[in-house]
């Protein structure tokens, strides 16, 4: 999905900044200012951008195993900050952070891309991953993994991407009332020009547990 011949475009670096800002505001609302509805609406853009960027990373990375390893490491490193920020406890079995969701999404893409596995086995394995994302309470549950899959499977067809992801996000309204706003994420995605832009390195990953710890400290020091 590459934007061509338009007056304005965005590269991957800029999409990452948008995703980080949307997530920052979403978590600010979830952890400190639950009544600021507008922040939650803006926050709905975060995951759809992360899912899109994950697929772009999968397509362009030279080492998929290293990519997955990095996601899993930060899933483990982020779990305590995630639970402290949102549950005020060191471990909440009913909440797992977004890196687990992204890891499951990446594994799904590896399965889809595999030449050694039959279609029936692929469907079974992906069904198991989607089920596991629900059973273990990964952030966004089944929606997260399915969004990643839709971005990859329909990467050459914008209309199919929009329709499938639109249906998924509207269906998820029963859980998060603001989820339909995620569709607005297609605006910056449509403006994506396929260029990498500046490198973010590990900062893109480190920001996640760091800002969650900061939110927890703020709550502990000033709101309890």
mmCIF file of C-alpha atoms in Angstrom, residues 31-219:
data_model
loop_
_atom_site.group_PDB
_atom_site.id
_atom_site.type_symbol
_atom_site.label_atom_id
_atom_site.label_comp_id
_atom_site.label_asym_id
_atom_site.label_seq_id
_atom_site.Cartn_x
_atom_site.Cartn_y
_atom_site.Cartn_z
ATOM 1 C CA UNK A 31 -4.252 4.989 33.545
ATOM 2 C CA UNK A 32 -4.651 8.580 34.780
ATOM 3 C CA UNK A 33 -7.490 10.499 33.081
ATOM 4 C CA UNK A 34 -10.287 7.996 32.357
ATOM 5 C CA UNK A 35 -12.846 10.754 31.748
ATOM 6 C CA UNK A 36 -10.950 12.306 28.835
ATOM 7 C CA UNK A 37 -12.915 10.552 26.104
ATOM 8 C CA UNK A 38 -11.143 12.334 23.249
ATOM 9 C CA UNK A 39 -7.820 10.791 24.274
ATOM 10 C CA UNK A 40 -9.372 7.346 24.030
ATOM 11 C CA UNK A 41 -10.680 8.134 20.552
ATOM 12 C CA UNK A 42 -7.236 9.279 19.396
ATOM 13 C CA UNK A 43 -5.738 6.227 21.049
ATOM 14 C CA UNK A 44 -7.744 3.893 18.806
ATOM 15 C CA UNK A 45 -5.409 4.824 15.953
ATOM 16 C CA UNK A 46 -2.399 3.316 17.707
ATOM 17 C CA UNK A 47 -2.822 -0.405 17.161
ATOM 18 C CA UNK A 48 -3.964 -0.248 13.557
ATOM 19 C CA UNK A 49 -0.754 1.689 12.821
ATOM 20 C CA UNK A 50 1.330 -0.790 14.819
ATOM 21 C CA UNK A 51 -0.250 -3.693 12.943
ATOM 22 C CA UNK A 52 0.495 -2.069 9.591
ATOM 23 C CA UNK A 53 4.087 -1.295 10.591
ATOM 24 C CA UNK A 54 4.571 -4.860 11.826
ATOM 25 C CA UNK A 55 3.611 -6.160 8.394
ATOM 26 C CA UNK A 56 5.968 -3.678 6.729
ATOM 27 C CA UNK A 57 8.727 -4.816 9.057
ATOM 28 C CA UNK A 58 8.004 -8.463 8.286
ATOM 29 C CA UNK A 59 8.164 -7.830 4.546
ATOM 30 C CA UNK A 60 11.430 -5.891 4.664
ATOM 31 C CA UNK A 61 13.375 -7.503 7.517
ATOM 32 C CA UNK A 62 16.386 -9.647 6.677
ATOM 33 C CA UNK A 63 16.014 -11.767 9.796
ATOM 34 C CA UNK A 64 12.485 -12.707 10.844
ATOM 35 C CA UNK A 65 13.745 -14.788 13.763
ATOM 36 C CA UNK A 66 15.622 -11.824 15.218
ATOM 37 C CA UNK A 67 12.554 -9.641 14.699
ATOM 38 C CA UNK A 68 10.380 -12.094 16.643
ATOM 39 C CA UNK A 69 13.002 -12.490 19.376
ATOM 40 C CA UNK A 70 13.067 -8.713 19.890
ATOM 41 C CA UNK A 71 9.280 -8.590 20.217
ATOM 42 C CA UNK A 72 9.244 -11.442 22.731
ATOM 43 C CA UNK A 73 12.017 -9.884 24.825
ATOM 44 C CA UNK A 74 10.118 -6.616 25.079
ATOM 45 C CA UNK A 75 6.903 -8.518 25.800
ATOM 46 C CA UNK A 76 8.599 -9.934 28.888
ATOM 47 C CA UNK A 77 10.272 -6.649 29.848
ATOM 48 C CA UNK A 78 7.023 -4.713 29.481
ATOM 49 C CA UNK A 79 4.674 -6.981 31.396
ATOM 50 C CA UNK A 80 5.378 -5.678 34.895
ATOM 51 C CA UNK A 81 5.222 -1.986 33.833
ATOM 52 C CA UNK A 82 2.008 -2.771 31.923
ATOM 53 C CA UNK A 83 0.359 -4.426 34.918
ATOM 54 C CA UNK A 84 1.534 -1.738 37.321
ATOM 55 C CA UNK A 85 0.137 1.026 35.120
ATOM 56 C CA UNK A 86 -3.264 -0.527 34.481
ATOM 57 C CA UNK A 87 -3.847 -2.946 37.366
ATOM 58 C CA UNK A 88 -1.556 -1.528 40.061
ATOM 59 C CA UNK A 89 -0.065 -4.966 40.628
ATOM 60 C CA UNK A 90 3.102 -6.763 39.559
ATOM 61 C CA UNK A 91 1.169 -9.346 37.585
ATOM 62 C CA UNK A 92 -2.375 -9.413 36.298
ATOM 63 C CA UNK A 93 -3.254 -12.740 34.612
ATOM 64 C CA UNK A 94 -6.132 -11.044 32.787
ATOM 65 C CA UNK A 95 -3.976 -8.448 30.995
ATOM 66 C CA UNK A 96 -1.007 -9.102 28.701
ATOM 67 C CA UNK A 97 0.798 -6.282 26.935
ATOM 68 C CA UNK A 98 0.735 -5.419 23.245
ATOM 69 C CA UNK A 99 4.097 -7.023 22.471
ATOM 70 C CA UNK A 100 2.531 -10.442 23.069
ATOM 71 C CA UNK A 101 -0.158 -9.524 20.541
ATOM 72 C CA UNK A 102 2.405 -8.345 18.002
ATOM 73 C CA UNK A 103 4.481 -11.490 18.562
ATOM 74 C CA UNK A 104 1.448 -13.673 17.869
ATOM 75 C CA UNK A 105 0.748 -11.589 14.768
ATOM 76 C CA UNK A 106 4.306 -12.030 13.512
ATOM 77 C CA UNK A 107 4.194 -15.784 14.111
ATOM 78 C CA UNK A 108 0.965 -15.868 12.095
ATOM 79 C CA UNK A 109 2.714 -14.145 9.195
ATOM 80 C CA UNK A 110 5.578 -16.645 9.365
ATOM 81 C CA UNK A 111 3.038 -19.470 9.188
ATOM 82 C CA UNK A 112 1.225 -17.905 6.231
ATOM 83 C CA UNK A 113 4.530 -17.341 4.428
ATOM 84 C CA UNK A 114 5.846 -20.856 5.054
ATOM 85 C CA UNK A 115 6.385 -23.121 2.051
ATOM 86 C CA UNK A 116 6.684 -26.224 4.224
ATOM 87 C CA UNK A 117 3.208 -26.193 5.772
ATOM 88 C CA UNK A 118 -0.032 -27.141 4.031
ATOM 89 C CA UNK A 119 -2.964 -24.727 3.872
ATOM 90 C CA UNK A 120 -5.038 -26.842 6.268
ATOM 91 C CA UNK A 121 -2.258 -26.905 8.846
ATOM 92 C CA UNK A 122 -1.732 -23.157 8.441
ATOM 93 C CA UNK A 123 -5.401 -22.497 9.170
ATOM 94 C CA UNK A 124 -5.267 -24.769 12.220
ATOM 95 C CA UNK A 125 -2.112 -23.140 13.610
ATOM 96 C CA UNK A 126 -3.433 -19.622 13.094
ATOM 97 C CA UNK A 127 -6.749 -20.584 14.694
ATOM 98 C CA UNK A 128 -4.751 -21.816 17.696
ATOM 99 C CA UNK A 129 -2.864 -18.509 17.883
ATOM 100 C CA UNK A 130 -6.060 -16.469 17.697
ATOM 101 C CA UNK A 131 -7.622 -18.659 20.387
ATOM 102 C CA UNK A 132 -4.516 -18.348 22.562
ATOM 103 C CA UNK A 133 -4.634 -14.560 22.260
ATOM 104 C CA UNK A 134 -8.093 -14.727 23.838
ATOM 105 C CA UNK A 135 -7.324 -17.376 26.444
ATOM 106 C CA UNK A 136 -4.229 -15.550 27.691
ATOM 107 C CA UNK A 137 -5.807 -12.085 27.435
ATOM 108 C CA UNK A 138 -3.370 -10.521 24.982
ATOM 109 C CA UNK A 139 -4.113 -6.838 24.462
ATOM 110 C CA UNK A 140 -6.871 -6.525 21.815
ATOM 111 C CA UNK A 141 -7.514 -10.272 22.084
ATOM 112 C CA UNK A 142 -8.373 -11.871 18.712
ATOM 113 C CA UNK A 143 -8.710 -8.471 17.010
ATOM 114 C CA UNK A 144 -5.004 -7.743 17.261
ATOM 115 C CA UNK A 145 -3.822 -10.904 15.521
ATOM 116 C CA UNK A 146 -6.559 -10.775 12.886
ATOM 117 C CA UNK A 147 -5.731 -7.165 12.009
ATOM 118 C CA UNK A 148 -2.104 -8.088 11.374
ATOM 119 C CA UNK A 149 -3.193 -11.011 9.192
ATOM 120 C CA UNK A 150 -5.608 -8.844 7.176
ATOM 121 C CA UNK A 151 -2.958 -6.221 6.520
ATOM 122 C CA UNK A 152 -0.640 -8.915 5.169
ATOM 123 C CA UNK A 153 -3.072 -11.076 3.213
ATOM 124 C CA UNK A 154 -4.719 -8.078 1.514
ATOM 125 C CA UNK A 155 -1.585 -5.926 1.246
ATOM 126 C CA UNK A 156 -2.056 -5.486 -2.512
ATOM 127 C CA UNK A 157 -5.734 -4.488 -2.266
ATOM 128 C CA UNK A 158 -6.607 -1.340 -0.314
ATOM 129 C CA UNK A 159 -10.351 -1.877 -0.609
ATOM 130 C CA UNK A 160 -10.228 -5.383 0.875
ATOM 131 C CA UNK A 161 -7.985 -4.128 3.656
ATOM 132 C CA UNK A 162 -10.395 -1.333 4.483
ATOM 133 C CA UNK A 163 -13.489 -3.551 4.380
ATOM 134 C CA UNK A 164 -12.091 -6.452 6.416
ATOM 135 C CA UNK A 165 -10.429 -4.251 9.010
ATOM 136 C CA UNK A 166 -13.482 -2.010 9.151
ATOM 137 C CA UNK A 167 -15.733 -4.981 9.883
ATOM 138 C CA UNK A 168 -13.337 -6.306 12.529
ATOM 139 C CA UNK A 169 -13.110 -2.976 14.345
ATOM 140 C CA UNK A 170 -16.848 -2.333 14.250
ATOM 141 C CA UNK A 171 -17.474 -5.850 15.553
ATOM 142 C CA UNK A 172 -15.107 -5.093 18.448
ATOM 143 C CA UNK A 173 -17.335 -2.222 19.584
ATOM 144 C CA UNK A 174 -18.990 -4.562 22.089
ATOM 145 C CA UNK A 175 -15.737 -4.470 24.060
ATOM 146 C CA UNK A 176 -14.377 -0.961 23.417
ATOM 147 C CA UNK A 177 -16.968 1.681 22.547
ATOM 148 C CA UNK A 178 -14.446 3.884 20.733
ATOM 149 C CA UNK A 179 -12.959 1.132 18.554
ATOM 150 C CA UNK A 180 -14.618 2.274 15.317
ATOM 151 C CA UNK A 181 -12.345 5.334 15.434
ATOM 152 C CA UNK A 182 -9.473 3.003 14.542
ATOM 153 C CA UNK A 183 -10.631 3.208 10.926
ATOM 154 C CA UNK A 184 -9.262 6.765 10.863
ATOM 155 C CA UNK A 185 -5.850 5.124 10.949
ATOM 156 C CA UNK A 186 -6.303 4.372 7.261
ATOM 157 C CA UNK A 187 -5.714 8.048 6.471
ATOM 158 C CA UNK A 188 -2.005 8.076 7.453
ATOM 159 C CA UNK A 189 -1.628 4.526 6.130
ATOM 160 C CA UNK A 190 -2.966 5.636 2.747
ATOM 161 C CA UNK A 191 -0.387 8.441 2.764
ATOM 162 C CA UNK A 192 2.469 5.983 3.362
ATOM 163 C CA UNK A 193 5.107 6.322 0.640
ATOM 164 C CA UNK A 194 7.020 3.090 1.282
ATOM 165 C CA UNK A 195 10.118 4.884 2.538
ATOM 166 C CA UNK A 196 11.781 4.003 5.823
ATOM 167 C CA UNK A 197 12.776 7.496 6.943
ATOM 168 C CA UNK A 198 14.908 7.990 10.042
ATOM 169 C CA UNK A 199 15.921 4.961 12.079
ATOM 170 C CA UNK A 200 14.367 4.686 15.524
ATOM 171 C CA UNK A 201 16.403 1.709 16.702
ATOM 172 C CA UNK A 202 15.370 0.277 20.052
ATOM 173 C CA UNK A 203 13.832 3.588 21.128
ATOM 174 C CA UNK A 204 10.645 2.525 19.336
ATOM 175 C CA UNK A 205 10.451 -0.456 21.699
ATOM 176 C CA UNK A 206 11.904 1.045 24.885
ATOM 177 C CA UNK A 207 9.337 3.847 24.894
ATOM 178 C CA UNK A 208 6.563 1.356 25.669
ATOM 179 C CA UNK A 209 7.622 0.040 29.113
ATOM 180 C CA UNK A 210 9.215 3.384 30.012
ATOM 181 C CA UNK A 211 6.099 5.515 29.615
ATOM 182 C CA UNK A 212 4.019 2.910 31.468
ATOM 183 C CA UNK A 213 6.387 3.069 34.443
ATOM 184 C CA UNK A 214 6.193 6.862 34.394
ATOM 185 C CA UNK A 215 2.388 6.726 34.483
ATOM 186 C CA UNK A 216 2.488 4.306 37.414
ATOM 187 C CA UNK A 217 4.907 6.532 39.356
ATOM 188 C CA UNK A 218 2.662 9.556 38.731
ATOM 189 C CA UNK A 219 -0.352 7.654 40.056
#
